[in-house]
Amino acid sequence: MIGATPAPVVLISFTIWFFVLQLCHAQVLPQLGTTPYIKHIVVGRCYAYTTIVNPSLRYDCEEIWREFEEAVIHRSSCNVTVDHYYQLFNAMPESWPCDRFLFWSKTRTLMHSYAAIFRHFWTLEDTLVGYMFNDLVWCGQDEDSGSVFFVCPLWSACRNHPVYSLWRKASQNFAEMACGNITVLLNGSIINAFNRNSMFGSVELDGLNPQRVDHVNIKVVTNLEGPRIESCHQGSIADLIQILQSRGFRWTCSDHDETLMMLQCIQDPKQRSCQTCANRLLQPKSLSFN
Ligand SMILES: *[C@@H]1O[C@H](CO)[C@@H](O)[C@H](O)[C@H]1NC(C)=O
Ligand SMILES: *[C@@H]1O[C@H](CO)[C@@H](O)[C@H](O)[C@H]1NC(C)=O
Ligand SMILES: *[C@@H]1O[C@H](CO)[C@@H](O)[C@H](O)[C@H]1NC(C)=O
């Protein structure tokens, strides 16, 4: 018997390896595949939205899920177009009051705190469709197995990615609805703050209607620690202004918005550029954001 591994030991070590492999899968795959429990999440968020966030709205959440499934089911993962979501968007018509639309590109974290403080701002994530599908991943269903694909292709891998197509349609609707003064939050610490390939540059900008929009108020924000690469007069933002002008929009652009800087300083008060800001913050009247 010496030298031979007893069967139970083999079994145990196999079991351990099996668990290790399972753990690895559990940690890696959900990010690439359809979000687990997606139906429960989407339908649950829909009910949360229509009963708590925005109780004045009447939507049929089960119907919305059916239309979503209809759009995605039986289509290969790279073959779901914007048009396939037509019925889904029909099932949840939305409109928002003017002067509240906030657009952003590469400023997600700051945008969230900005929108949280100025409660009157609306971003795409505040719309029903944005609220329901935020951070979720899904892809088409396999005809044969009838199950949602476990591994989804990257957005960049195909033109008609189901996730991309949904956000494209949602962004387009959001932009087409925009009216009054709108705000655009851009990141001056990167090259191409205004990027023609971003959702804002490729979809939303084209959806804006100069007859409905009074002013496009651009705010360029740089990281407190820098670098300051782009500004209202420099780089791609100048291109954006050119496009707005040629399409007949009125616009403003600021690259030193005090409120935005205060927000950044609250999160990171030790930055040197916050010293003057901090002195002002010590005066109680400046603490009010209204
Ligand atoms: C994509 O969809 C079209 C029609 O909607 C269909 O003709 C085509 O075969 C589909 N392609 C793939 C790869 O599934
Ligand atoms: C600008 O973009 C960089 C890189 O994506 C990011 O790390 C930084 O937080 C962004 N800055 C702001 C103010 O959003
Ligand atoms: C719209 O923006 C312009 C330019 O920033 C400003 O003068 C005007 O007061 C704003 N109107 C409203 C209703 O906020």
mmCIF file of C-alpha atoms and ligand atoms in Angstrom:
data_model
loop_
_atom_site.group_PDB
_atom_site.id
_atom_site.type_symbol
_atom_site.label_atom_id
_atom_site.label_comp_id
_atom_site.label_asym_id
_atom_site.label_seq_id
_atom_site.Cartn_x
_atom_site.Cartn_y
_atom_site.Cartn_z
ATOM 1 C CA MET A 1 0.000 0.000 0.000
ATOM 2 C CA ILE A 2 2.959 2.292 0.501
ATOM 3 C CA GLY A 3 3.131 4.867 -2.271
ATOM 4 C CA ALA A 4 -0.458 4.504 -3.379
ATOM 5 C CA THR A 5 -2.733 7.389 -2.493
ATOM 6 C CA PRO A 6 -5.850 6.184 -0.705
ATOM 7 C CA ALA A 7 -8.987 6.810 -2.693
ATOM 8 C CA PRO A 8 -10.609 9.220 -0.190
ATOM 9 C CA VAL A 9 -7.555 11.518 -0.364
ATOM 10 C CA VAL A 10 -7.806 11.621 -4.144
ATOM 11 C CA LEU A 11 -11.467 12.358 -3.837
ATOM 12 C CA ILE A 12 -10.899 15.145 -1.318
ATOM 13 C CA SER A 13 -8.190 16.811 -3.324
ATOM 14 C CA PHE A 14 -10.292 16.517 -6.449
ATOM 15 C CA THR A 15 -13.202 18.075 -4.576
ATOM 16 C CA ILE A 16 -10.994 20.936 -3.389
ATOM 17 C CA TRP A 17 -9.745 21.600 -6.901
ATOM 18 C CA PHE A 18 -13.237 21.426 -8.186
ATOM 19 C CA PHE A 19 -14.288 24.072 -5.643
ATOM 20 C CA VAL A 20 -11.317 26.250 -6.454
ATOM 21 C CA LEU A 21 -12.246 26.105 -10.122
ATOM 22 C CA GLN A 22 -15.861 26.866 -9.310
ATOM 23 C CA LEU A 23 -14.780 29.840 -7.217
ATOM 24 C CA CYS A 24 -12.638 31.166 -10.022
ATOM 25 C CA HIS A 25 -15.569 30.854 -12.381
ATOM 26 C CA ALA A 26 -17.938 32.457 -9.936
ATOM 27 C CA GLN A 27 -15.665 35.462 -9.635
ATOM 28 C CA VAL A 28 -14.819 35.960 -13.260
ATOM 29 C CA LEU A 29 -17.691 34.871 -15.429
ATOM 30 C CA PRO A 30 -20.623 36.929 -14.139
ATOM 31 C CA GLN A 31 -18.903 40.062 -15.406
ATOM 32 C CA LEU A 32 -18.732 38.659 -18.892
ATOM 33 C CA GLY A 33 -22.047 36.895 -18.970
ATOM 34 C CA THR A 34 -25.649 37.862 -18.496
ATOM 35 C CA THR A 35 -26.151 39.259 -14.993
ATOM 36 C CA PRO A 36 -27.586 36.480 -12.810
ATOM 37 C CA TYR A 37 -31.245 36.982 -11.785
ATOM 38 C CA ILE A 38 -31.574 39.638 -14.469
ATOM 39 C CA LYS A 39 -35.321 39.169 -14.738
ATOM 40 C CA HIS A 40 -35.835 39.662 -11.003
ATOM 41 C CA ILE A 41 -33.573 42.696 -11.007
ATOM 42 C CA VAL A 42 -35.198 44.378 -13.983
ATOM 43 C CA VAL A 43 -38.770 43.703 -12.897
ATOM 44 C CA GLY A 44 -37.922 44.582 -9.279
ATOM 45 C CA ARG A 45 -36.304 47.861 -10.275
ATOM 46 C CA CYS A 46 -39.295 48.642 -12.458
ATOM 47 C CA TYR A 47 -41.644 48.197 -9.502
ATOM 48 C CA ALA A 48 -39.291 50.180 -7.253
ATOM 49 C CA TYR A 49 -39.213 53.003 -9.777
ATOM 50 C CA THR A 50 -42.942 53.153 -10.354
ATOM 51 C CA THR A 51 -43.915 52.845 -6.697
ATOM 52 C CA ILE A 52 -41.121 54.705 -4.873
ATOM 53 C CA VAL A 53 -38.951 56.818 -7.164
ATOM 54 C CA ASN A 54 -41.623 58.181 -9.439
ATOM 55 C CA PRO A 55 -45.058 57.051 -8.205
ATOM 56 C CA SER A 56 -46.924 59.286 -10.615
ATOM 57 C CA LEU A 57 -45.979 56.992 -13.494
ATOM 58 C CA ARG A 58 -48.091 54.049 -14.529
ATOM 59 C CA TYR A 59 -46.229 51.276 -16.282
ATOM 60 C CA ASP A 60 -46.847 47.589 -16.719
ATOM 61 C CA CYS A 61 -43.578 46.123 -15.477
ATOM 62 C CA GLU A 62 -44.407 42.569 -16.563
ATOM 63 C CA GLU A 63 -45.221 43.824 -20.040
ATOM 64 C CA ILE A 64 -41.941 45.748 -20.153
ATOM 65 C CA TRP A 65 -40.053 42.580 -19.296
ATOM 66 C CA ARG A 66 -41.923 40.640 -21.992
ATOM 67 C CA GLU A 67 -40.979 43.232 -24.600
ATOM 68 C CA PHE A 68 -37.384 43.139 -23.454
ATOM 69 C CA GLU A 69 -37.281 39.370 -23.704
ATOM 70 C CA GLU A 70 -38.910 39.517 -27.086
ATOM 71 C CA ALA A 71 -36.189 41.846 -28.342
ATOM 72 C CA VAL A 72 -33.314 39.745 -27.097
ATOM 73 C CA ILE A 73 -34.546 36.171 -27.235
ATOM 74 C CA HIS A 74 -33.721 34.020 -30.241
ATOM 75 C CA ARG A 75 -31.201 36.520 -31.538
ATOM 76 C CA SER A 76 -27.541 35.895 -31.664
ATOM 77 C CA SER A 77 -25.513 38.127 -29.413
ATOM 78 C CA CYS A 78 -24.208 40.409 -32.099
ATOM 79 C CA ASN A 79 -27.501 40.783 -33.877
ATOM 80 C CA VAL A 80 -29.741 42.886 -31.659
ATOM 81 C CA THR A 81 -30.265 46.303 -33.221
ATOM 82 C CA VAL A 82 -31.738 49.514 -31.895
ATOM 83 C CA ASP A 83 -34.906 48.746 -33.876
ATOM 84 C CA HIS A 84 -35.416 45.459 -32.069
ATOM 85 C CA TYR A 85 -36.088 47.479 -28.907
ATOM 86 C CA TYR A 86 -38.802 49.542 -30.554
ATOM 87 C CA GLN A 87 -41.684 47.799 -28.748
ATOM 88 C CA LEU A 88 -39.833 47.893 -25.445
ATOM 89 C CA PHE A 89 -39.483 51.665 -25.593
ATOM 90 C CA ASN A 90 -43.087 51.968 -26.726
ATOM 91 C CA ALA A 91 -44.106 50.221 -23.527
ATOM 92 C CA MET A 92 -42.488 52.954 -21.414
ATOM 93 C CA PRO A 93 -42.972 56.398 -22.913
ATOM 94 C CA GLU A 94 -41.307 59.092 -20.808
ATOM 95 C CA SER A 95 -41.063 62.838 -20.795
ATOM 96 C CA TRP A 96 -39.325 65.224 -18.444
ATOM 97 C CA PRO A 97 -39.699 68.870 -17.580
ATOM 98 C CA CYS A 98 -37.295 71.234 -19.307
ATOM 99 C CA ASP A 99 -34.076 72.704 -17.867
ATOM 100 C CA ARG A 100 -33.195 69.513 -15.994
ATOM 101 C CA PHE A 101 -31.226 67.472 -18.490
ATOM 102 C CA LEU A 102 -27.679 66.606 -17.512
ATOM 103 C CA PHE A 103 -25.345 64.969 -20.030
ATOM 104 C CA TRP A 104 -21.881 63.727 -19.205
ATOM 105 C CA SER A 105 -18.912 61.909 -20.617
ATOM 106 C CA LYS A 106 -16.081 60.364 -18.606
ATOM 107 C CA THR A 107 -17.208 62.165 -15.447
ATOM 108 C CA ARG A 108 -19.440 59.489 -13.978
ATOM 109 C CA THR A 109 -18.420 59.718 -10.311
ATOM 110 C CA LEU A 110 -18.556 63.494 -10.160
ATOM 111 C CA MET A 111 -21.791 63.534 -12.130
ATOM 112 C CA HIS A 112 -23.388 61.316 -9.481
ATOM 113 C CA SER A 113 -22.519 63.641 -6.613
ATOM 114 C CA TYR A 114 -23.466 66.684 -8.672
ATOM 115 C CA ALA A 115 -26.859 65.210 -9.542
ATOM 116 C CA ALA A 116 -27.346 64.064 -5.935
ATOM 117 C CA ILE A 117 -26.893 67.594 -4.619
ATOM 118 C CA PHE A 118 -28.794 69.409 -7.337
ATOM 119 C CA ARG A 119 -31.819 67.213 -7.152
ATOM 120 C CA HIS A 120 -33.428 68.921 -10.093
ATOM 121 C CA PHE A 121 -30.957 67.414 -12.545
ATOM 122 C CA TRP A 122 -31.955 64.393 -14.537
ATOM 123 C CA THR A 123 -29.499 62.025 -16.131
ATOM 124 C CA LEU A 124 -30.181 59.022 -18.275
ATOM 125 C CA GLU A 125 -29.897 56.869 -15.152
ATOM 126 C CA ASP A 126 -32.880 58.680 -13.653
ATOM 127 C CA THR A 127 -35.172 57.629 -16.467
ATOM 128 C CA LEU A 128 -37.051 54.360 -16.091
ATOM 129 C CA VAL A 129 -35.019 52.552 -18.721
ATOM 130 C CA GLY A 130 -31.734 53.843 -17.302
ATOM 131 C CA TYR A 131 -32.768 52.926 -13.772
ATOM 132 C CA MET A 132 -33.807 49.405 -14.759
ATOM 133 C CA PHE A 133 -30.796 48.448 -16.846
ATOM 134 C CA ASN A 134 -27.986 50.347 -15.127
ATOM 135 C CA ASP A 135 -24.887 48.142 -14.733
ATOM 136 C CA LEU A 136 -26.585 45.041 -16.113
ATOM 137 C CA VAL A 137 -25.167 42.817 -18.806
ATOM 138 C CA TRP A 138 -27.072 40.531 -21.126
ATOM 139 C CA CYS A 139 -26.745 38.975 -24.490
ATOM 140 C CA GLY A 140 -28.829 37.097 -26.960
ATOM 141 C CA GLN A 141 -30.204 33.644 -26.401
ATOM 142 C CA ASP A 142 -28.994 30.476 -27.928
ATOM 143 C CA GLU A 143 -31.693 29.058 -30.211
ATOM 144 C CA ASP A 144 -30.930 25.483 -29.289
ATOM 145 C CA SER A 145 -30.396 25.484 -25.555
ATOM 146 C CA GLY A 146 -32.924 28.260 -24.988
ATOM 147 C CA SER A 147 -30.731 29.656 -22.234
ATOM 148 C CA VAL A 148 -29.192 33.081 -22.081
ATOM 149 C CA PHE A 149 -25.590 32.920 -23.252
ATOM 150 C CA PHE A 150 -23.302 32.612 -20.305
ATOM 151 C CA VAL A 151 -20.474 34.512 -21.876
ATOM 152 C CA CYS A 152 -21.282 37.728 -23.706
ATOM 153 C CA PRO A 153 -19.061 39.272 -26.367
ATOM 154 C CA LEU A 154 -17.464 42.627 -25.577
ATOM 155 C CA TRP A 155 -19.235 45.746 -26.822
ATOM 156 C CA SER A 156 -16.368 46.411 -29.108
ATOM 157 C CA ALA A 157 -16.603 42.949 -30.631
ATOM 158 C CA CYS A 158 -19.779 43.621 -32.550
ATOM 159 C CA ARG A 159 -21.787 46.444 -33.961
ATOM 160 C CA ASN A 160 -25.212 45.285 -32.850
ATOM 161 C CA HIS A 161 -24.421 44.292 -29.288
ATOM 162 C CA PRO A 162 -27.694 43.968 -27.328
ATOM 163 C CA VAL A 163 -26.459 46.078 -24.399
ATOM 164 C CA TYR A 164 -24.994 48.767 -26.615
ATOM 165 C CA SER A 165 -28.102 48.920 -28.791
ATOM 166 C CA LEU A 166 -30.342 49.445 -25.774
ATOM 167 C CA TRP A 167 -28.208 52.286 -24.398
ATOM 168 C CA ARG A 168 -27.935 53.813 -27.805
ATOM 169 C CA LYS A 169 -31.690 53.938 -28.160
ATOM 170 C CA ALA A 170 -32.135 55.163 -24.574
ATOM 171 C CA SER A 171 -29.530 57.918 -25.073
ATOM 172 C CA GLN A 172 -31.093 58.959 -28.345
ATOM 173 C CA ASN A 173 -34.562 59.246 -26.769
ATOM 174 C CA PHE A 174 -33.136 61.134 -23.803
ATOM 175 C CA ALA A 175 -31.415 63.645 -26.067
ATOM 176 C CA GLU A 176 -34.428 64.082 -28.303
ATOM 177 C CA MET A 177 -36.546 64.868 -25.233
ATOM 178 C CA ALA A 178 -34.092 67.453 -23.925
ATOM 179 C CA CYS A 179 -35.452 70.982 -23.727
ATOM 180 C CA GLY A 180 -34.676 74.335 -22.149
ATOM 181 C CA ASN A 181 -31.194 74.710 -20.727
ATOM 182 C CA ILE A 182 -29.144 71.576 -20.732
ATOM 183 C CA THR A 183 -25.873 70.920 -18.925
ATOM 184 C CA VAL A 184 -22.955 68.897 -20.271
ATOM 185 C CA LEU A 185 -20.235 67.735 -17.883
ATOM 186 C CA LEU A 186 -16.932 66.947 -19.605
ATOM 187 C CA ASN A 187 -13.577 65.738 -18.305
ATOM 188 C CA GLY A 188 -10.739 68.199 -18.998
ATOM 189 C CA SER A 189 -8.093 65.830 -17.652
ATOM 190 C CA ILE A 190 -8.189 63.586 -20.685
ATOM 191 C CA ILE A 191 -7.409 64.019 -24.333
ATOM 192 C CA ASN A 192 -10.594 64.226 -26.387
ATOM 193 C CA ALA A 193 -12.859 65.337 -23.560
ATOM 194 C CA PHE A 194 -15.402 65.624 -26.339
ATOM 195 C CA ASN A 195 -15.092 62.315 -28.113
ATOM 196 C CA ARG A 196 -17.039 61.706 -31.297
ATOM 197 C CA ASN A 197 -17.124 57.985 -30.453
ATOM 198 C CA SER A 198 -18.628 58.413 -26.993
ATOM 199 C CA MET A 199 -22.350 58.068 -26.409
ATOM 200 C CA PHE A 200 -22.561 61.840 -26.011
ATOM 201 C CA GLY A 201 -20.535 62.571 -29.122
ATOM 202 C CA SER A 202 -22.019 59.933 -31.388
ATOM 203 C CA VAL A 203 -25.648 59.731 -30.312
ATOM 204 C CA GLU A 204 -26.803 62.393 -27.895
ATOM 205 C CA LEU A 205 -25.327 65.423 -29.595
ATOM 206 C CA ASP A 206 -27.013 64.488 -32.864
ATOM 207 C CA GLY A 207 -30.308 63.951 -31.036
ATOM 208 C CA LEU A 208 -30.408 67.440 -29.510
ATOM 209 C CA ASN A 209 -32.846 69.767 -31.188
ATOM 210 C CA PRO A 210 -31.857 73.457 -31.423
ATOM 211 C CA GLN A 211 -35.558 74.374 -31.539
ATOM 212 C CA ARG A 212 -36.156 72.749 -28.157
ATOM 213 C CA VAL A 213 -32.879 73.517 -26.426
ATOM 214 C CA ASP A 214 -32.287 77.105 -25.264
ATOM 215 C CA HIS A 215 -28.705 76.888 -24.086
ATOM 216 C CA VAL A 216 -26.128 74.151 -24.001
ATOM 217 C CA ASN A 217 -24.160 74.920 -20.838
ATOM 218 C CA ILE A 218 -20.857 73.072 -20.979
ATOM 219 C CA LYS A 219 -18.872 72.537 -17.791
ATOM 220 C CA VAL A 220 -15.339 71.262 -18.112
ATOM 221 C CA VAL A 221 -13.946 69.671 -14.949
ATOM 222 C CA THR A 222 -10.359 68.623 -14.393
ATOM 223 C CA ASN A 223 -9.056 66.398 -11.631
ATOM 224 C CA LEU A 224 -7.854 68.471 -8.673
ATOM 225 C CA GLU A 225 -4.373 67.022 -9.053
ATOM 226 C CA GLY A 226 -4.445 67.634 -12.777
ATOM 227 C CA PRO A 227 -3.554 67.270 -15.524
ATOM 228 C CA ARG A 228 -5.373 70.153 -17.179
ATOM 229 C CA ILE A 229 -5.378 69.030 -20.759
ATOM 230 C CA GLU A 230 -8.517 70.500 -22.252
ATOM 231 C CA SER A 231 -10.534 73.627 -21.588
ATOM 232 C CA CYS A 232 -13.240 75.668 -23.257
ATOM 233 C CA HIS A 233 -10.667 77.143 -25.627
ATOM 234 C CA GLN A 234 -8.453 74.182 -26.161
ATOM 235 C CA GLY A 235 -8.668 70.754 -27.704
ATOM 236 C CA SER A 236 -11.782 68.841 -28.624
ATOM 237 C CA ILE A 237 -14.149 71.081 -26.662
ATOM 238 C CA ALA A 238 -13.479 73.845 -29.139
ATOM 239 C CA ASP A 239 -14.652 71.380 -31.807
ATOM 240 C CA LEU A 240 -17.818 70.702 -29.840
ATOM 241 C CA ILE A 241 -18.528 74.427 -29.616
ATOM 242 C CA GLN A 242 -17.969 74.737 -33.346
ATOM 243 C CA ILE A 243 -20.512 71.972 -34.009
ATOM 244 C CA LEU A 244 -23.050 73.538 -31.639
ATOM 245 C CA GLN A 245 -22.631 76.911 -33.288
ATOM 246 C CA SER A 246 -23.010 75.544 -36.790
ATOM 247 C CA ARG A 247 -26.240 73.820 -35.792
ATOM 248 C CA GLY A 248 -27.641 77.009 -34.319
ATOM 249 C CA PHE A 249 -27.389 76.262 -30.595
ATOM 250 C CA ARG A 250 -26.709 78.949 -28.026
ATOM 251 C CA TRP A 251 -24.071 77.806 -25.614
ATOM 252 C CA THR A 252 -21.911 78.738 -22.632
ATOM 253 C CA CYS A 253 -18.752 77.041 -21.462
ATOM 254 C CA SER A 254 -17.043 77.227 -18.087
ATOM 255 C CA ASP A 255 -13.888 75.497 -16.976
ATOM 256 C CA HIS A 256 -13.810 76.919 -13.439
ATOM 257 C CA ASP A 257 -17.156 75.997 -11.973
ATOM 258 C CA GLU A 258 -16.921 76.708 -8.240
ATOM 259 C CA THR A 259 -19.628 74.309 -7.184
ATOM 260 C CA LEU A 260 -18.038 71.423 -9.011
ATOM 261 C CA MET A 261 -14.690 72.251 -7.497
ATOM 262 C CA MET A 262 -16.212 72.353 -4.010
ATOM 263 C CA LEU A 263 -17.717 68.945 -4.605
ATOM 264 C CA GLN A 264 -14.334 67.593 -5.595
ATOM 265 C CA CYS A 265 -12.732 69.221 -2.553
ATOM 266 C CA ILE A 266 -15.281 67.735 -0.161
ATOM 267 C CA GLN A 267 -14.190 64.324 -1.383
ATOM 268 C CA ASP A 268 -10.490 65.121 -1.278
ATOM 269 C CA PRO A 269 -9.908 68.181 0.959
ATOM 270 C CA LYS A 270 -6.139 67.746 1.230
ATOM 271 C CA GLN A 271 -5.483 68.740 -2.374
ATOM 272 C CA ARG A 272 -3.532 71.938 -2.610
ATOM 273 C CA SER A 273 -6.009 73.476 -5.008
ATOM 274 C CA CYS A 274 -8.612 73.098 -2.261
ATOM 275 C CA GLN A 275 -6.966 75.463 0.206
ATOM 276 C CA THR A 276 -8.808 78.575 -0.954
ATOM 277 C CA CYS A 277 -11.885 76.473 -1.366
ATOM 278 C CA ALA A 278 -11.565 75.183 2.221
ATOM 279 C CA ASN A 279 -11.330 78.700 3.610
ATOM 280 C CA ARG A 280 -14.578 79.546 1.916
ATOM 281 C CA LEU A 281 -16.183 76.334 3.089
ATOM 282 C CA LEU A 282 -15.515 77.362 6.670
ATOM 283 C CA GLN A 283 -17.963 80.185 6.223
ATOM 284 C CA PRO A 284 -21.388 78.640 6.877
ATOM 285 C CA LYS A 285 -23.183 80.476 4.104
ATOM 286 C CA SER A 286 -21.114 78.686 1.491
ATOM 287 C CA LEU A 287 -22.279 75.346 2.790
ATOM 288 C CA SER A 288 -25.675 75.823 1.268
ATOM 289 C CA PHE A 289 -25.873 74.471 -2.245
ATOM 290 C CA ASN A 290 -29.263 75.901 -2.978
HETATM 291 C C1 LIG B 1 -29.146 38.605 -37.928
HETATM 292 O O1 LIG B 1 -30.516 38.974 -38.118
HETATM 293 C C2 LIG B 1 -30.955 38.942 -39.466
HETATM 294 C C3 LIG B 1 -32.415 39.410 -39.540
HETATM 295 O O2 LIG B 1 -32.819 40.055 -38.372
HETATM 296 C C4 LIG B 1 -30.811 37.520 -40.008
HETATM 297 O O3 LIG B 1 -31.169 37.492 -41.373
HETATM 298 C C5 LIG B 1 -29.356 37.063 -39.837
HETATM 299 O O4 LIG B 1 -29.235 35.721 -40.243
HETATM 300 C C6 LIG B 1 -28.914 37.207 -38.389
HETATM 301 N N1 LIG B 1 -27.486 36.871 -38.276
HETATM 302 C C7 LIG B 1 -27.009 36.086 -37.320
HETATM 303 C C8 LIG B 1 -25.531 35.866 -37.313
HETATM 304 O O5 LIG B 1 -27.728 35.546 -36.495
HETATM 305 C C1 LIG B 2 -11.401 62.005 -15.817
HETATM 306 O O1 LIG B 2 -11.089 60.776 -16.421
HETATM 307 C C2 LIG B 2 -10.142 60.013 -15.705
HETATM 308 C C3 LIG B 2 -9.808 58.801 -16.559
HETATM 309 O O2 LIG B 2 -10.964 58.147 -16.976
HETATM 310 C C4 LIG B 2 -10.729 59.644 -14.346
HETATM 311 O O3 LIG B 2 -9.792 58.885 -13.614
HETATM 312 C C5 LIG B 2 -11.085 60.911 -13.592
HETATM 313 O O4 LIG B 2 -11.745 60.584 -12.394
HETATM 314 C C6 LIG B 2 -12.003 61.792 -14.422
HETATM 315 N N1 LIG B 2 -12.164 63.079 -13.784
HETATM 316 C C7 LIG B 2 -13.343 63.597 -13.446
HETATM 317 C C8 LIG B 2 -13.330 64.959 -12.822
HETATM 318 O O5 LIG B 2 -14.381 63.005 -13.619
HETATM 319 C C1 LIG B 3 -30.200 79.303 -19.301
HETATM 320 O O1 LIG B 3 -28.814 79.493 -19.502
HETATM 321 C C2 LIG B 3 -28.468 80.844 -19.783
HETATM 322 C C3 LIG B 3 -26.977 80.872 -20.067
HETATM 323 O O2 LIG B 3 -26.266 80.216 -19.057
HETATM 324 C C4 LIG B 3 -28.854 81.714 -18.595
HETATM 325 O O3 LIG B 3 -28.550 83.066 -18.899
HETATM 326 C C5 LIG B 3 -30.340 81.580 -18.320
HETATM 327 O O4 LIG B 3 -30.678 82.283 -17.158
HETATM 328 C C6 LIG B 3 -30.702 80.111 -18.124
HETATM 329 N N1 LIG B 3 -32.124 79.949 -17.997
HETATM 330 C C7 LIG B 3 -32.675 79.159 -17.088
HETATM 331 C C8 LIG B 3 -34.166 79.072 -17.121
HETATM 332 O O5 LIG B 3 -32.010 78.519 -16.285
#
